[in-house]
Amino acid sequence: MPANTTASSGQQADRSVRKKGRKGRLFVIVLVLALVAGVGYGAYWSVSTVRASFPQTKGSIKLAGLAGPVDVKRDGNGIPQVYASSDEDLFMAQGYVQAQDRFWEMDVRRHTTSGRLSEMFGKSQIETDEFLRTLGWHRVAQEEYDSKLSPETKKYLQAYAKGVNAYLAGKEGKDISVEYAALGFTNDYAPQPWTPVDSVAWLKAMAWDLRGNMQDEIDRSLMTSRLGPSQIKDLYPGYPYDRNKPIVQEGAYDAASKTYEPKGTGQQGQAGQQGQTGQQGVGTASGTGSGAAGGAQAATDGLQSQLAGLSEVLDGIPAVFGPNGNGIGSNSWVIAGKHTITGKPLLANDPHLSPQLPSVWYQMGLHCRDVSENCSYDASGFTLAGMPGVVIGHNQDISWGLTNLGADVTDLYLEKFTGDGYQYDGKVVPFKTRKETIRVAGGESKPITIRETENGPLLSDRSDELGTVGKKAAVDSSAPDRGDGYGVSLRWTALTPGKSMDALFAINRAKNWNEFRKGAADFEVPSQNLVYADTENNIGYQAPGRIPLRAEGHDGSLPAPGWDPAYRWTGYIDQDALPYEYNPERGYIVTANQAVVDPDKYPHALTADWGYGARSQRITDLIESKTKAGGKISTEDMRQMQTDNSSEIAKLLTPMLLKIDVSDKHVREAQKLLEGWNYTQSPDSAAAAYFNAVWRNVLKLTFGHKLPKELRVKGECLYVEPAENTGPADEDVRVQECGERDADSAQPDGGDRWFEIVRGIVKDEDNGWWKTPSDKEIDTRDELFAQALEDARWELTAELGKDIDSWSWGRLHQLTLENQTLGTEGPGFLKFALNRGPWNLGGGEAAVNATGWNAAGGYDVIWVPSMRMVVNLDDLDKSKWINLTGASGHAYNAHYTDQTDKWARGELLDWAFSEKAVEETTADTLSLRP
């Protein structure tokens, strides 16, 4: 009977796939017709061309290099589970299978990390390549591979590359992906073999998008052209420790023993010697005459608007994980068994990243048939196509999740040039230089020279505007003479070779808390919040990462003077001194990019630019609403928490907005939508649509019109008093200034930092921020709220129609999934062929269901919960997961976006792990043979 049940399940899955396949073939015909009509090359295309790259998922394939047989079992969603008898075979098969589904994605991303996009896409990518070559991700990855990684890790990387190359062997581009066929119309590019360093470099791209406060550092400097120090301080309020709890709560720093000991662990981590690192005096630097305060002011004044050039360059860098300018968010939390229905822990994770097609994540199981010294892995979860191992997930003993810690691991330096060198400590030091050549498809190669100081690469060499710093920089008398000018360099932890790839494999095979922490100690870049749970009923948290120590007086919040030794990093926080928590008495741990630890209880500065805790506190409140009443939490409860749409800023402002006296009947009609609203941003909510439009206009009136053009949306033009105006105070001189920043990264973006800013002034009805330019004649909070209510009404009338009964948040707040190459830059018919959507979504900025949007730029969804998972440590086969798109990167494959509808509805898929459960859900089996 069980055999019949299994067969029936498989037949149903096959029928489902065939049904989707028939639907897919209709789209294929549309694609072919579009190509015929659009470029005239369609005669060379056919249905078979489009389908030629679909992977073989059944039968048997001989694979040279395997030591033994490997089975690849795919379920009805195309998610593969790989079974092997040795580690090398396991990772070779992982490389082969990921290349089957995602090689175009892998190839584009390795060209990104190595600064070689021009080889694929031509001269439009030269500036991007120049910047990426200057950062040198691939060069640093090569150093890691050569000198840092363990022999075991190298063996796995080599096996993975062997599997990718086994798939590529004998194939032309059109046999690998339809995008190569499209690229072939204008380019003779052919995919090259995969290398182990290509995989290592992928971590650099991950680190870049999770690099911390670099954009805040730029923005604060740019603000100085229009705002004073107290105003800038208003826009970067302190973290509300009294209201939104940090991650680590049950522990204290012991000043005598220099340890940080979470309660209930009996374990101690040695902190770095503060007297030798974080508390050194600064004083006046030799030969410069500039101490900490004077040097910082010199650097800040010297950059100001020149940093707009760097911000513009950053906007052009492909965002692998999220849009430039927004702090990358994520949720993870873990509940101890005493609070769960099963009596064992539950662990949830949903990283908030840039929406991409295909999703950045690839679901996969990696199973040794018999776990032994020769084959030591039995893990399942979310992988990254192009890298061996599991990034987030579980093995047979433990589970782990990640959120971005947001540590300040970058500093910008203003460098003083003199001749062929730069000044440091009163001396002229020669630049380190290297020459590289950018090959350009369809054009001439371009040689570039990359210069570095001891602080890092000169980003100013890659920006025309930054290159003018030497002509424009306004520095005080304590700075070196102007001489040949100034430049801007970057110090970043990821540019120092490390061992993060070692950490990934160690965590994948860890069996307990101690092994997990030991592995996490090598997770140097990017710095992440790691949550933990195991089958023995333990939960924990660890903050790993290479986090710099800075001298007193330099907090990393603003660009620093590179010529002053007082601003050099003094070392790194010892790994054993980083915060952790194990089995806290409260029985749960929540991480959602909030502060890690109360600074009064911890000796080192991690960053001052945390998320402000709106999501983390909401998750905490949801947990406590259940546990404090004696209730137990289920997997379904965890899923519902992940999809919570509540808006904290709406709870604060809506009662005030309802008190505004509105005379216009149409505006009053919209205002009434807010009466009785429960602050939930569901897709069908008209109240959510109107409130968010009001919030957007509150921000625009209160702050947006007062920010410098470098922070405002590109093309948004205002008449303002010139920043450099020195005329009489009553002289009304106005000029037109147009915004310069991409809509996805402009300010005010409306995130929880802006929640906190508004919270700080909302009770002060006459605060100066409420006053707007004279043409609006607004002087108080309520006058501004009234104007925002009116502006929002007419904005939504234009967007959604005059009839408010037709309004909904989902119609305004839409997600379109774009292929990250030809789907964004290609001709219209290719965008139609490769992209999908839109989907009407609920949730919002800083909601737990964090479908992020930028209030300065509009309502479209720009980041999302890129996947969701809930791991049940009592029965791993009862765990749940979902991906944003699907397993396949092939347009028109049945698994291209087959999970997206369920994802949008907040549903989760069953997640089989045991061999029995996997067998019961298997739709296709592919045997790989030596």
Short mmCIF file of N, CA and C in Angstrom, two decimals, residues 225-226 705 718-737 773:
data_model
loop_
_atom_site.label_atom_id
_atom_site.label_comp_id
_atom_site.label_asym_id
_atom_site.label_seq_id
_atom_site.Cartn_x
_atom_site.Cartn_y
_atom_site.Cartn_z
N SER A 225 26.09 70.38 3.46
CA SER A 225 25.95 71.51 2.55
C SER A 225 24.68 72.31 2.83
N ARG A 226 23.70 71.69 3.48
CA ARG A 226 22.43 72.39 3.74
C ARG A 226 21.99 72.35 5.19
N HIS A 705 12.20 68.20 1.24
CA HIS A 705 12.46 69.46 0.57
C HIS A 705 13.64 70.22 1.18
N LEU A 718 13.33 71.48 -7.29
CA LEU A 718 12.78 72.44 -6.35
C LEU A 718 13.48 73.78 -6.53
N TYR A 719 12.77 74.85 -6.19
CA TYR A 719 13.41 76.16 -6.14
C TYR A 719 13.81 76.41 -4.69
N VAL A 720 15.10 76.55 -4.47
CA VAL A 720 15.64 76.67 -3.12
C VAL A 720 16.68 77.78 -3.07
N GLU A 721 16.95 78.22 -1.87
CA GLU A 721 18.04 79.18 -1.66
C GLU A 721 19.36 78.48 -1.90
N PRO A 722 20.28 79.04 -2.68
CA PRO A 722 21.56 78.36 -2.93
C PRO A 722 22.28 78.04 -1.63
N ALA A 723 22.89 76.86 -1.59
CA ALA A 723 23.61 76.46 -0.38
C ALA A 723 24.72 77.42 -0.04
N GLU A 724 25.34 78.03 -1.07
CA GLU A 724 26.47 78.92 -0.82
C GLU A 724 26.05 80.39 -0.75
N ASN A 725 24.72 80.65 -0.68
CA ASN A 725 24.25 82.03 -0.66
C ASN A 725 24.79 82.78 0.56
N THR A 726 25.43 83.92 0.33
CA THR A 726 25.98 84.72 1.44
C THR A 726 25.38 86.11 1.45
N GLY A 727 24.27 86.31 0.73
CA GLY A 727 23.63 87.62 0.67
C GLY A 727 22.90 87.95 1.95
N PRO A 728 22.26 89.13 2.00
CA PRO A 728 21.52 89.54 3.19
C PRO A 728 20.46 88.52 3.57
N ALA A 729 20.15 88.43 4.84
CA ALA A 729 19.22 87.42 5.34
C ALA A 729 17.84 87.56 4.72
N ASP A 730 17.44 88.80 4.35
CA ASP A 730 16.10 88.98 3.82
C ASP A 730 16.07 88.90 2.29
N GLU A 731 17.18 88.60 1.69
CA GLU A 731 17.25 88.52 0.23
C GLU A 731 16.69 87.18 -0.23
N ASP A 732 15.60 87.22 -1.00
CA ASP A 732 14.96 85.99 -1.46
C ASP A 732 15.55 85.58 -2.81
N VAL A 733 16.66 84.85 -2.76
CA VAL A 733 17.31 84.37 -3.96
C VAL A 733 17.08 82.88 -4.07
N ARG A 734 16.45 82.45 -5.16
CA ARG A 734 16.16 81.04 -5.30
C ARG A 734 16.62 80.54 -6.66
N VAL A 735 17.12 79.31 -6.66
CA VAL A 735 17.55 78.68 -7.90
C VAL A 735 16.92 77.29 -7.96
N GLN A 736 16.83 76.77 -9.16
CA GLN A 736 16.28 75.43 -9.31
C GLN A 736 17.37 74.39 -9.08
N GLU A 737 17.09 73.45 -8.19
CA GLU A 737 17.99 72.32 -7.94
C GLU A 737 17.22 71.03 -8.14
N PRO A 773 8.95 75.71 3.11
CA PRO A 773 9.18 76.94 2.36
C PRO A 773 7.92 77.81 2.29
#
